[in-house]
PDB file of C-alpha atoms and ligand atoms in Angstrom:
ATOM      1  CA  MET A  11     104.192   1.637  67.224  1.00 44.00           C
ATOM      2  CA  ASP A  12     107.178   3.680  66.335  1.00 46.00           C
ATOM      3  CA  THR A  13     110.113   1.388  66.933  1.00 46.00           C
ATOM      4  CA  SER A  14     112.511   3.953  66.504  1.00 45.00           C
ATOM      5  CA  THR A  15     111.631   6.199  69.284  1.00 44.00           C
ATOM      6  CA  LEU A  16     110.975   3.876  71.699  1.00 50.00           C
ATOM      7  CA  GLN A  17     113.903   5.033  74.556  1.00 51.00           C
ATOM      8  CA  HIS A  18     115.405   2.174  75.859  1.00 57.00           C
ATOM      9  CA  LYS A  19     117.707   2.308  79.220  1.00 77.00           C
ATOM     10  CA  LYS A  20     120.257  -0.966  78.082  1.00 90.00           C
ATOM     11  CA  VAL A  21     123.970  -1.360  79.744  1.00 91.00           C
ATOM     12  CA  LYS A  22     126.627  -1.784  76.950  1.00 92.00           C
ATOM     13  CA  LEU A  23     127.837  -5.605  77.072  1.00 89.00           C
ATOM     14  CA  GLU A  24     131.389  -4.969  76.756  1.00 86.00           C
ATOM     15  CA  CYS A  25     131.018  -2.585  80.103  1.00 88.00           C
ATOM     16  CA  LEU A  26     130.635  -5.769  82.264  1.00 91.00           C
ATOM     17  CA  ASN A  27     133.210  -7.261  83.276  1.00 93.00           C
ATOM     18  CA  ALA A  28     133.940 -11.050  83.708  1.00 91.00           C
ATOM     19  CA  GLU A  29     132.170 -12.053  86.218  1.00 94.00           C
ATOM     20  CA  GLU A  30     128.694 -10.307  84.996  1.00 94.00           C
ATOM     21  CA  ARG A  31     129.533 -11.657  81.868  1.00 93.00           C
ATOM     22  CA  ARG A  32     129.436 -15.115  82.625  1.00 95.00           C
ATOM     23  CA  ALA A  33     126.284 -14.930  84.937  1.00 95.00           C
ATOM     24  CA  HIS A  34     124.672 -13.346  81.770  1.00 94.00           C
ATOM     25  CA  ALA A  35     125.725 -16.306  79.881  1.00 96.00           C
ATOM     26  CA  LYS A  36     124.600 -18.645  82.073  1.00 97.00           C
ATOM     27  CA  GLU A  37     120.974 -16.820  82.595  1.00 96.00           C
ATOM     28  CA  THR A  38     120.497 -16.749  78.986  1.00 96.00           C
ATOM     29  CA  TYR A  39     121.207 -20.193  78.442  1.00 97.00           C
ATOM     30  CA  ALA A  40     119.312 -21.327  81.505  1.00 97.00           C
ATOM     31  CA  GLN A  41     115.357 -20.064  80.307  1.00 96.00           C
ATOM     32  CA  LYS A  42     113.172 -21.122  77.581  1.00 97.00           C
ATOM     33  CA  SER A  43     113.691 -19.173  74.441  1.00 97.00           C
ATOM     34  CA  TYR A  44     111.300 -17.199  72.306  1.00 96.00           C
ATOM     35  CA  PHE A  45     112.322 -19.166  69.445  1.00 97.00           C
ATOM     36  CA  GLN A  46     111.677 -22.288  72.020  1.00 98.00           C
ATOM     37  CA  THR A  47     108.297 -21.160  72.846  1.00 96.00           C
ATOM     38  CA  LEU A  48     107.603 -20.699  69.314  1.00 96.00           C
ATOM     39  CA  PHE A  49     109.134 -23.957  67.272  1.00 97.00           C
ATOM     40  CA  ASN A  50     108.820 -25.949  70.558  1.00 98.00           C
ATOM     41  CA  ALA A  51     112.276 -27.313  69.116  1.00 98.00           C
ATOM     42  CA  ASP A  52     116.051 -25.799  69.327  1.00 98.00           C
ATOM     43  CA  GLU A  53     115.992 -26.191  65.308  1.00 98.00           C
ATOM     44  CA  VAL A  54     113.152 -26.570  62.775  1.00 98.00           C
ATOM     45  CA  ASN A  55     113.387 -27.033  58.539  1.00 98.00           C
ATOM     46  CA  LEU A  56     110.487 -25.437  57.119  1.00 98.00           C
ATOM     47  CA  SER A  57     109.589 -25.074  52.687  1.00 98.00           C
ATOM     48  CA  CYS A  58     110.269 -21.718  51.312  1.00 98.00           C
ATOM     49  CA  LYS A  59     110.987 -23.550  48.029  1.00 98.00           C
ATOM     50  CA  GLU A  60     109.966 -20.349  45.497  1.00 98.00           C
ATOM     51  CA  HIS A  61     112.451 -18.184  47.663  1.00 98.00           C
ATOM     52  CA  ALA A  62     115.540 -20.394  47.766  1.00 98.00           C
ATOM     53  CA  LEU A  63     114.747 -20.967  43.973  1.00 97.00           C
ATOM     54  CA  GLN A  64     114.585 -16.152  43.580  1.00 98.00           C
ATOM     55  CA  PHE A  65     117.430 -16.381  45.730  1.00 98.00           C
ATOM     56  CA  GLN A  66     119.887 -19.347  43.312  1.00 97.00           C
ATOM     57  CA  ALA A  67     119.009 -17.400  40.456  1.00 97.00           C
ATOM     58  CA  GLU A  68     119.782 -13.361  41.703  1.00 97.00           C
ATOM     59  CA  ILE A  69     123.439 -15.005  43.149  1.00 97.00           C
ATOM     60  CA  ASN A  70     123.668 -16.924  39.422  1.00 96.00           C
ATOM     61  CA  ARG A  71     122.768 -13.773  38.342  1.00 97.00           C
ATOM     62  CA  LEU A  72     125.534 -11.599  40.444  1.00 97.00           C
ATOM     63  CA  VAL A  73     127.926 -13.861  39.511  1.00 96.00           C
ATOM     64  CA  THR A  74     128.086 -12.460  36.357  1.00 95.00           C
ATOM     65  CA  GLU A  75     127.507  -9.735  36.081  1.00 96.00           C
ATOM     66  CA  LYS A  76     130.305  -8.906  39.112  1.00 94.00           C
ATOM     67  CA  ASN A  77     132.325 -10.651  36.141  1.00 95.00           C
ATOM     68  CA  ILE A  78     133.117 -13.940  38.623  1.00 93.00           C
ATOM     69  CA  LEU A  79     132.211 -16.044  35.641  1.00 94.00           C
ATOM     70  CA  PRO A  80     131.462 -14.838  32.418  1.00 93.00           C
ATOM     71  CA  THR A  81     128.138 -17.787  31.799  1.00 93.00           C
ATOM     72  CA  ILE A  82     126.081 -18.425  34.469  1.00 91.00           C
ATOM     73  CA  VAL A  83     127.107 -22.348  35.351  1.00 93.00           C
ATOM     74  CA  SER A  84     125.798 -24.426  38.353  1.00 96.00           C
ATOM     75  CA  LEU A  85     126.237 -22.914  41.828  1.00 96.00           C
ATOM     76  CA  GLU A  86     127.643 -26.248  42.723  1.00 97.00           C
ATOM     77  CA  SER A  87     130.117 -26.853  40.233  1.00 96.00           C
ATOM     78  CA  MET A  88     131.423 -23.074  40.754  1.00 95.00           C
ATOM     79  CA  HIS A  89     135.403 -24.269  41.850  1.00 94.00           C
ATOM     80  CA  GLN A  90     135.560 -26.232  38.853  1.00 95.00           C
ATOM     81  CA  TYR A  91     135.591 -22.463  36.659  1.00 94.00           C
ATOM     82  CA  ILE A  92     137.415 -20.379  39.539  1.00 93.00           C
ATOM     83  CA  GLY A  93     141.044 -19.961  40.578  1.00 91.00           C
ATOM     84  CA  ASP A  94     142.525 -20.693  44.190  1.00 91.00           C
ATOM     85  CA  GLU A  95     142.841 -17.037  45.392  1.00 91.00           C
ATOM     86  CA  LEU A  96     139.319 -16.608  45.050  1.00 91.00           C
ATOM     87  CA  THR A  97     138.588 -19.894  47.212  1.00 92.00           C
ATOM     88  CA  ALA A  98     141.016 -19.644  49.815  1.00 92.00           C
ATOM     89  CA  TYR A  99     140.188 -18.877  53.167  1.00 88.00           C
ATOM     90  CA  ASP A 100     142.391 -15.474  55.260  1.00 88.00           C
ATOM     91  CA  PHE A 101     143.269 -16.944  58.160  1.00 79.00           C
ATOM     92  CA  THR A 102     141.859 -13.642  60.340  1.00 77.00           C
ATOM     93  CA  HIS A 103     138.302 -14.002  59.690  1.00 78.00           C
ATOM     94  CA  GLY A 104     138.180 -17.463  57.430  1.00 82.00           C
ATOM     95  CA  VAL A 105     136.275 -15.654  54.822  1.00 88.00           C
ATOM     96  CA  ASN A 106     137.699 -16.307  51.201  1.00 90.00           C
ATOM     97  CA  LYS A 107     137.706 -14.154  48.400  1.00 92.00           C
ATOM     98  CA  LEU A 108     134.635 -15.137  46.917  1.00 91.00           C
ATOM     99  CA  SER A 109     132.367 -14.367  49.431  1.00 91.00           C
ATOM    100  CA  SER A 110     133.368 -10.919  50.120  1.00 91.00           C
ATOM    101  CA  TYR A 111     131.949 -10.326  45.920  1.00 92.00           C
ATOM    102  CA  PHE A 112     129.084 -10.437  47.756  1.00 92.00           C
ATOM    103  CA  TYR A 113     129.148  -8.149  50.473  1.00 91.00           C
ATOM    104  CA  GLN A 114     127.186  -5.454  48.278  1.00 93.00           C
ATOM    105  CA  THR A 115     124.243  -6.403  46.506  1.00 96.00           C
ATOM    106  CA  ASP A 116     121.670  -4.618  44.568  1.00 97.00           C
ATOM    107  CA  ASP A 117     118.135  -3.071  44.258  1.00 97.00           C
ATOM    108  CA  HIS A 118     116.999  -5.913  42.497  1.00 98.00           C
ATOM    109  CA  PHE A 119     118.648  -8.010  45.416  1.00 98.00           C
ATOM    110  CA  LYS A 120     116.882  -5.794  48.005  1.00 98.00           C
ATOM    111  CA  LYS A 121     113.971  -6.556  46.540  1.00 98.00           C
ATOM    112  CA  VAL A 122     113.910 -10.550  46.687  1.00 98.00           C
ATOM    113  CA  TYR A 123     115.081 -10.656  50.136  1.00 98.00           C
ATOM    114  CA  HIS A 124     112.170  -7.971  51.211  1.00 98.00           C
ATOM    115  CA  GLN A 125     109.876 -10.435  49.884  1.00 98.00           C
ATOM    116  CA  PHE A 126     111.722 -12.993  51.740  1.00 98.00           C
ATOM    117  CA  ILE A 127     110.845 -10.614  55.142  1.00 98.00           C
ATOM    118  CA  ARG A 128     107.149 -10.665  54.074  1.00 98.00           C
ATOM    119  CA  PHE A 129     106.930 -14.358  53.532  1.00 98.00           C
ATOM    120  CA  LEU A 130     108.531 -15.030  56.961  1.00 98.00           C
ATOM    121  CA  ARG A 131     105.974 -12.565  59.079  1.00 97.00           C
ATOM    122  CA  ASN A 132     103.291 -13.991  57.057  1.00 97.00           C
ATOM    123  CA  GLU A 133     103.736 -17.614  57.058  1.00 96.00           C
ATOM    124  CA  ILE A 134     106.251 -18.246  60.205  1.00 96.00           C
ATOM    125  CA  VAL A 135     106.692 -15.550  63.273  1.00 96.00           C
ATOM    126  CA  LYS A 136     103.126 -14.582  64.134  1.00 86.00           C
ATOM    127  CA  GLU A 137     104.405 -11.106  64.858  1.00 95.00           C
ATOM    128  CA  PRO A 138     106.615  -7.767  63.827  1.00 98.00           C
ATOM    129  CA  PHE A 139     110.634  -9.003  63.579  1.00 98.00           C
ATOM    130  CA  LEU A 140     113.731  -6.585  63.470  1.00 98.00           C
ATOM    131  CA  PHE A 141     115.920  -8.178  60.520  1.00 98.00           C
ATOM    132  CA  GLN A 142     119.114  -7.985  59.289  1.00 97.00           C
ATOM    133  CA  ALA A 143     119.860  -5.027  57.081  1.00 97.00           C
ATOM    134  CA  THR A 144     122.674  -6.807  55.071  1.00 96.00           C
ATOM    135  CA  PRO A 145     121.853 -11.185  54.695  1.00 97.00           C
ATOM    136  CA  THR A 146     124.995 -12.484  54.800  1.00 95.00           C
ATOM    137  CA  ILE A 147     125.548 -14.580  51.217  1.00 96.00           C
ATOM    138  CA  ARG A 148     128.207 -17.067  52.162  1.00 95.00           C
ATOM    139  CA  LEU A 149     130.424 -19.543  48.942  1.00 94.00           C
ATOM    140  CA  HIS A 150     132.606 -22.347  50.316  1.00 93.00           C
ATOM    141  CA  CYS A 151     134.516 -24.412  47.526  1.00 92.00           C
ATOM    142  CA  PRO A 152     136.073 -27.718  47.716  1.00 93.00           C
ATOM    143  CA  LYS A 153     139.841 -28.292  49.096  1.00 90.00           C
ATOM    144  CA  ALA A 154     139.871 -24.355  49.309  1.00 89.00           C
ATOM    145  CA  ILE A 155     143.208 -23.375  50.661  1.00 86.00           C
ATOM    146  CA  ASN A 156     143.101 -22.897  54.171  1.00 87.00           C
ATOM    147  CA  ALA A 157     140.315 -25.137  54.765  1.00 88.00           C
ATOM    148  CA  ASN A 158     141.719 -26.612  57.377  1.00 86.00           C
ATOM    149  CA  LEU A 159     140.930 -23.362  59.746  1.00 86.00           C
ATOM    150  CA  TYR A 160     137.706 -25.295  59.880  1.00 88.00           C
ATOM    151  CA  PRO A 161     135.175 -26.074  61.520  1.00 94.00           C
ATOM    152  CA  ARG A 162     135.542 -23.158  63.848  1.00 94.00           C
ATOM    153  CA  TYR A 163     132.783 -24.307  66.676  1.00 97.00           C
ATOM    154  CA  HIS A 164     130.848 -21.022  67.925  1.00 97.00           C
ATOM    155  CA  SER A 165     127.213 -19.808  68.716  1.00 98.00           C
ATOM    156  CA  ASP A 166     127.288 -16.229  67.121  1.00 97.00           C
ATOM    157  CA  ILE A 167     126.372 -15.684  70.809  1.00 97.00           C
ATOM    158  CA  PHE A 168     129.874 -15.564  71.342  1.00 96.00           C
ATOM    159  CA  TYR A 169     130.744 -12.703  69.238  1.00 95.00           C
ATOM    160  CA  GLY A 170     128.491  -9.985  70.435  1.00 95.00           C
ATOM    161  CA  HIS A 171     124.872 -10.776  69.039  1.00 96.00           C
ATOM    162  CA  PRO A 172     121.670 -10.726  71.443  1.00 97.00           C
ATOM    163  CA  PRO A 173     120.513 -13.948  72.679  1.00 96.00           C
ATOM    164  CA  GLU A 174     117.029 -12.746  71.570  1.00 96.00           C
ATOM    165  CA  GLU A 175     117.506 -13.209  67.729  1.00 97.00           C
ATOM    166  CA  PHE A 176     117.207 -16.301  66.214  1.00 95.00           C
ATOM    167  CA  ASN A 177     119.741 -17.891  62.792  1.00 98.00           C
ATOM    168  CA  ILE A 178     117.728 -18.985  59.377  1.00 98.00           C
ATOM    169  CA  TRP A 179     120.124 -20.112  57.099  1.00 98.00           C
ATOM    170  CA  ILE A 180     118.980 -21.252  53.595  1.00 98.00           C
ATOM    171  CA  PRO A 181     121.228 -23.542  51.597  1.00 98.00           C
ATOM    172  CA  LEU A 182     120.843 -22.485  47.109  1.00 98.00           C
ATOM    173  CA  THR A 183     122.609 -25.897  46.409  1.00 98.00           C
ATOM    174  CA  PRO A 184     121.892 -29.464  46.947  1.00 97.00           C
ATOM    175  CA  LYS A 185     122.760 -31.101  49.563  1.00 96.00           C
ATOM    176  CA  LEU A 186     124.748 -33.952  47.936  1.00 95.00           C
ATOM    177  CA  GLY A 187     127.521 -35.090  49.816  1.00 92.00           C
ATOM    178  CA  GLY A 188     126.235 -32.979  52.680  1.00 96.00           C
ATOM    179  CA  HIS A 189     126.214 -29.123  53.320  1.00 97.00           C
ATOM    180  CA  GLY A 190     129.696 -28.648  55.133  1.00 96.00           C
ATOM    181  CA  PHE A 191     127.471 -27.499  58.433  1.00 97.00           C
ATOM    182  CA  SER A 192     126.890 -29.005  62.100  1.00 98.00           C
ATOM    183  CA  ILE A 193     125.073 -27.752  64.726  1.00 98.00           C
ATOM    184  CA  MET A 194     124.288 -29.003  68.690  1.00 98.00           C
ATOM    185  CA  SER A 195     121.270 -28.626  70.656  1.00 98.00           C
ATOM    186  CA  VAL A 196     120.676 -26.088  73.585  1.00 98.00           C
ATOM    187  CA  ASP A 197     121.552 -28.855  76.135  1.00 98.00           C
ATOM    188  CA  GLU A 198     124.462 -30.055  74.727  1.00 98.00           C
ATOM    189  CA  SER A 199     125.841 -25.958  73.811  1.00 98.00           C
ATOM    190  CA  LYS A 200     124.871 -25.890  77.866  1.00 98.00           C
ATOM    191  CA  THR A 201     127.566 -28.869  78.585  1.00 98.00           C
ATOM    192  CA  GLU A 202     129.897 -27.521  76.468  1.00 98.00           C
ATOM    193  CA  LEU A 203     129.751 -23.885  77.370  1.00 98.00           C
ATOM    194  CA  ASN A 204     130.173 -25.503  81.224  1.00 97.00           C
ATOM    195  CA  LYS A 205     133.247 -26.695  80.580  1.00 98.00           C
ATOM    196  CA  PHE A 206     134.736 -23.285  80.245  1.00 98.00           C
ATOM    197  CA  ASN A 207     132.637 -21.947  83.570  1.00 97.00           C
ATOM    198  CA  TYR A 208     130.611 -19.679  80.496  1.00 97.00           C
ATOM    199  CA  ASP A 209     133.301 -17.603  78.848  1.00 97.00           C
ATOM    200  CA  PHE A 210     132.709 -17.424  75.615  1.00 96.00           C
ATOM    201  CA  ALA A 211     136.464 -16.211  74.625  1.00 95.00           C
ATOM    202  CA  GLU A 212     137.954 -19.281  76.192  1.00 97.00           C
ATOM    203  CA  PHE A 213     135.142 -21.571  74.565  1.00 98.00           C
ATOM    204  CA  VAL A 214     136.378 -20.188  70.978  1.00 96.00           C
ATOM    205  CA  GLY A 215     139.794 -19.823  71.892  1.00 96.00           C
ATOM    206  CA  SER A 216     139.750 -23.604  72.563  1.00 97.00           C
ATOM    207  CA  ALA A 217     137.169 -24.577  69.947  1.00 97.00           C
ATOM    208  CA  THR A 218     139.759 -22.658  67.014  1.00 93.00           C
ATOM    209  CA  HIS A 219     143.338 -23.506  68.409  1.00 93.00           C
ATOM    210  CA  ASP A 220     142.912 -26.844  70.241  1.00 96.00           C
ATOM    211  CA  ARG A 221     142.056 -30.124  67.704  1.00 95.00           C
ATOM    212  CA  SER A 222     141.242 -32.184  69.908  1.00 97.00           C
ATOM    213  CA  PHE A 223     138.522 -29.716  71.264  1.00 98.00           C
ATOM    214  CA  SER A 224     137.458 -29.047  67.986  1.00 97.00           C
ATOM    215  CA  ALA A 225     136.994 -32.867  67.412  1.00 97.00           C
ATOM    216  CA  HIS A 226     135.238 -33.580  70.000  1.00 98.00           C
ATOM    217  CA  CYS A 227     132.567 -30.565  69.317  1.00 98.00           C
ATOM    218  CA  GLU A 228     132.553 -32.211  65.976  1.00 97.00           C
ATOM    219  CA  SER A 229     131.705 -35.423  67.698  1.00 98.00           C
ATOM    220  CA  VAL A 230     128.884 -33.634  69.673  1.00 98.00           C
ATOM    221  CA  ALA A 231     127.295 -31.477  66.838  1.00 98.00           C
ATOM    222  CA  HIS A 232     125.513 -33.505  63.766  1.00 98.00           C
ATOM    223  CA  ALA A 233     124.642 -32.533  60.342  1.00 98.00           C
ATOM    224  CA  VAL A 234     122.029 -30.127  59.283  1.00 98.00           C
ATOM    225  CA  GLU A 235     119.642 -32.110  56.184  1.00 97.00           C
ATOM    226  CA  ALA A 236     117.809 -28.597  55.349  1.00 98.00           C
ATOM    227  CA  ASN A 237     117.153 -29.888  51.926  1.00 97.00           C
ATOM    228  CA  LEU A 238     117.545 -26.943  48.585  1.00 97.00           C
ATOM    229  CA  GLY A 239     114.046 -25.841  48.954  1.00 98.00           C
ATOM    230  CA  GLU A 240     113.778 -25.463  52.536  1.00 98.00           C
ATOM    231  CA  MET A 241     115.459 -23.226  55.341  1.00 98.00           C
ATOM    232  CA  PHE A 242     117.282 -24.233  58.417  1.00 98.00           C
ATOM    233  CA  LEU A 243     115.960 -21.708  61.496  1.00 98.00           C
ATOM    234  CA  PHE A 244     117.803 -22.441  65.057  1.00 98.00           C
ATOM    235  CA  ASP A 245     117.773 -20.810  68.851  1.00 98.00           C
ATOM    236  CA  SER A 246     120.977 -18.591  68.232  1.00 98.00           C
ATOM    237  CA  ARG A 247     122.283 -20.399  71.156  1.00 98.00           C
ATOM    238  CA  CYS A 248     122.992 -23.383  69.051  1.00 98.00           C
ATOM    239  CA  ILE A 249     126.948 -24.053  69.028  1.00 98.00           C
ATOM    240  CA  HIS A 250     127.754 -24.853  64.832  1.00 98.00           C
ATOM    241  CA  SER A 251     130.323 -25.129  62.637  1.00 97.00           C
ATOM    242  CA  GLY A 252     130.964 -24.706  58.842  1.00 95.00           C
ATOM    243  CA  GLU A 253     132.761 -28.194  58.016  1.00 94.00           C
ATOM    244  CA  PRO A 254     135.418 -28.142  54.694  1.00 92.00           C
ATOM    245  CA  LEU A 255     133.255 -29.211  51.819  1.00 93.00           C
ATOM    246  CA  LYS A 256     134.297 -32.361  49.787  1.00 91.00           C
ATOM    247  CA  GLU A 257     133.098 -32.424  46.621  1.00 93.00           C
ATOM    248  CA  HIS A 258     131.132 -28.956  45.666  1.00 96.00           C
ATOM    249  CA  THR A 259     130.660 -25.690  45.762  1.00 96.00           C
ATOM    250  CA  ARG A 260     128.370 -24.575  49.111  1.00 97.00           C
ATOM    251  CA  VAL A 261     125.891 -21.444  48.339  1.00 97.00           C
ATOM    252  CA  SER A 262     123.932 -19.859  51.331  1.00 97.00           C
ATOM    253  CA  ILE A 263     122.072 -17.184  52.846  1.00 98.00           C
ATOM    254  CA  ASP A 264     121.949 -16.860  56.846  1.00 97.00           C
ATOM    255  CA  ILE A 265     120.430 -13.982  58.368  1.00 97.00           C
ATOM    256  CA  ARG A 266     118.886 -13.058  61.727  1.00 98.00           C
ATOM    257  CA  LEU A 267     115.715 -11.603  63.065  1.00 98.00           C
ATOM    258  CA  LEU A 268     114.970 -10.168  66.248  1.00 98.00           C
ATOM    259  CA  PRO A 269     110.635 -10.452  67.448  1.00 97.00           C
ATOM    260  CA  LEU A 270     110.077  -6.678  68.527  1.00 97.00           C
ATOM    261  CA  SER A 271     108.335  -8.134  71.478  1.00 96.00           C
ATOM    262  CA  GLN A 272     111.820  -9.598  72.996  1.00 96.00           C
ATOM    263  CA  TYR A 273     113.467  -5.991  71.033  1.00 96.00           C
ATOM    264  CA  GLN A 274     111.693  -4.010  73.793  1.00 94.00           C
ATOM    265  CA  LYS A 275     112.420  -6.075  76.774  1.00 93.00           C
ATOM    266  CA  MET A 276     115.655  -6.170  76.148  1.00 94.00           C
ATOM    267  CA  THR A 277     118.245  -4.804  78.936  1.00 91.00           C
ATOM    268  CA  VAL A 278     121.542  -5.228  77.481  1.00 92.00           C
ATOM    269  CA  GLU A 279     123.063  -3.098  74.347  1.00 93.00           C
ATOM    270  CA  TYR A 280     125.000  -5.312  72.078  1.00 95.00           C
ATOM    271  CA  ARG A 281     127.951  -5.245  69.655  1.00 95.00           C
ATOM    272  CA  GLY A 282     129.815  -7.040  67.620  1.00 94.00           C
ATOM    273  CA  THR A 283     133.292  -8.165  68.194  1.00 89.00           C
ATOM    274  CA  GLY A 284     133.903  -8.378  64.954  1.00 83.00           C
ATOM    275  CA  ARG A 285     135.727  -6.417  62.320  1.00 79.00           C
ATOM    276  CA  LEU A 286     132.918  -3.855  62.085  1.00 85.00           C
ATOM    277  CA  LYS A 287     132.145  -3.630  65.426  1.00 92.00           C
ATOM    278  CA  ILE A 288     128.626  -3.503  64.777  1.00 94.00           C
ATOM    279  CA  LEU A 289     125.921  -2.001  66.730  1.00 95.00           C
ATOM    280  CA  PHE A 290     122.855  -4.698  67.269  1.00 96.00           C
ATOM    281  CA  GLU A 291     120.347  -1.851  67.109  1.00 94.00           C
ATOM    282  CA  LEU A 292     117.886  -0.618  64.480  1.00 94.00           C
ATOM    283  CA  GLY A 293     119.184   1.112  61.433  1.00 95.00           C
ATOM    284  CA  HIS A 294     122.678  -0.540  62.614  1.00 96.00           C
ATOM    285  CA  CYS A 295     123.031  -4.304  62.306  1.00 96.00           C
ATOM    286  CA  TYR A 296     118.801  -3.952  61.303  1.00 97.00           C
ATOM    287  CA  HIS A 297     117.399  -2.784  58.899  1.00 98.00           C
ATOM    288  CA  GLU A 298     115.698   0.720  60.274  1.00 97.00           C
ATOM    289  CA  LEU A 299     112.500  -0.714  59.335  1.00 98.00           C
ATOM    290  CA  ASN A 300     110.965  -3.536  60.834  1.00 97.00           C
ATOM    291  CA  SER A 301     109.001  -6.221  58.744  1.00 98.00           C
ATOM    292  CA  ASP A 302     104.970  -4.439  59.524  1.00 98.00           C
ATOM    293  CA  GLN A 303     106.973  -1.401  58.107  1.00 97.00           C
ATOM    294  CA  LEU A 304     108.532  -2.500  55.274  1.00 94.00           C
TER     295      LEU A 304
HETATM  296 FE1  FE2 B  24     127.559 -18.701  63.534  1.00 78.20          FE
END
């Protein structure tokens, strides 16, 4: 089916008033998700060894080609060779300069990424899906300036993503003392959201600025345990956060998928609340081609 010609009559999320948004959020969390039906769980670790190693090699290649380092070192030891100005987090977005080097990749990286998308289509998701056009590459270093900005508990839905998506997170460094990534179940997420009457902005405000609530979220969440060579898939409604790294650099890639069947049923048009205000539509956040057209 040519999805580019599909006409959706969608309501823009930003046009809903506060009460309608809360009702929509509550309904979203009340349903059994596509992810839960597919995996019978809120989260799952699955093997993707060949692809994880390919991604790892790609990051190593880009580190030298972008002149971040003159030679290849193990990714988990990168912090030993780079300065604080690259590892420090900015206050507004909690992003470090090191990760921003990877906003742009190249054709070879895209080829590796599209091979991974085909693997997901053939082995994991048994139907066509839309996928994030540009995967998010993150590099977090231990003892970074402003590391106390983390944790920042959230679900991507709180920042405008469609709840019909699901998340895939791939570690490209070994777990060592922990990946610095924690997550709640859907039920735990519901319990926390209920305290804010499903007002996402209020939740994010407290999780970001109220240290005791942030500590509470930490106590509820559990550490992501995927080993290098595995990927961690989760229901997009799960509240999660990065945590400061202790001893090693953690490199990871995350992407979001949206099954075509879900996309076709969506009645709301979603737009990101971040700097780019990106639209979650084909040819915008998602690649212009779906998995089966790639
Ligand atoms: Fe997230």
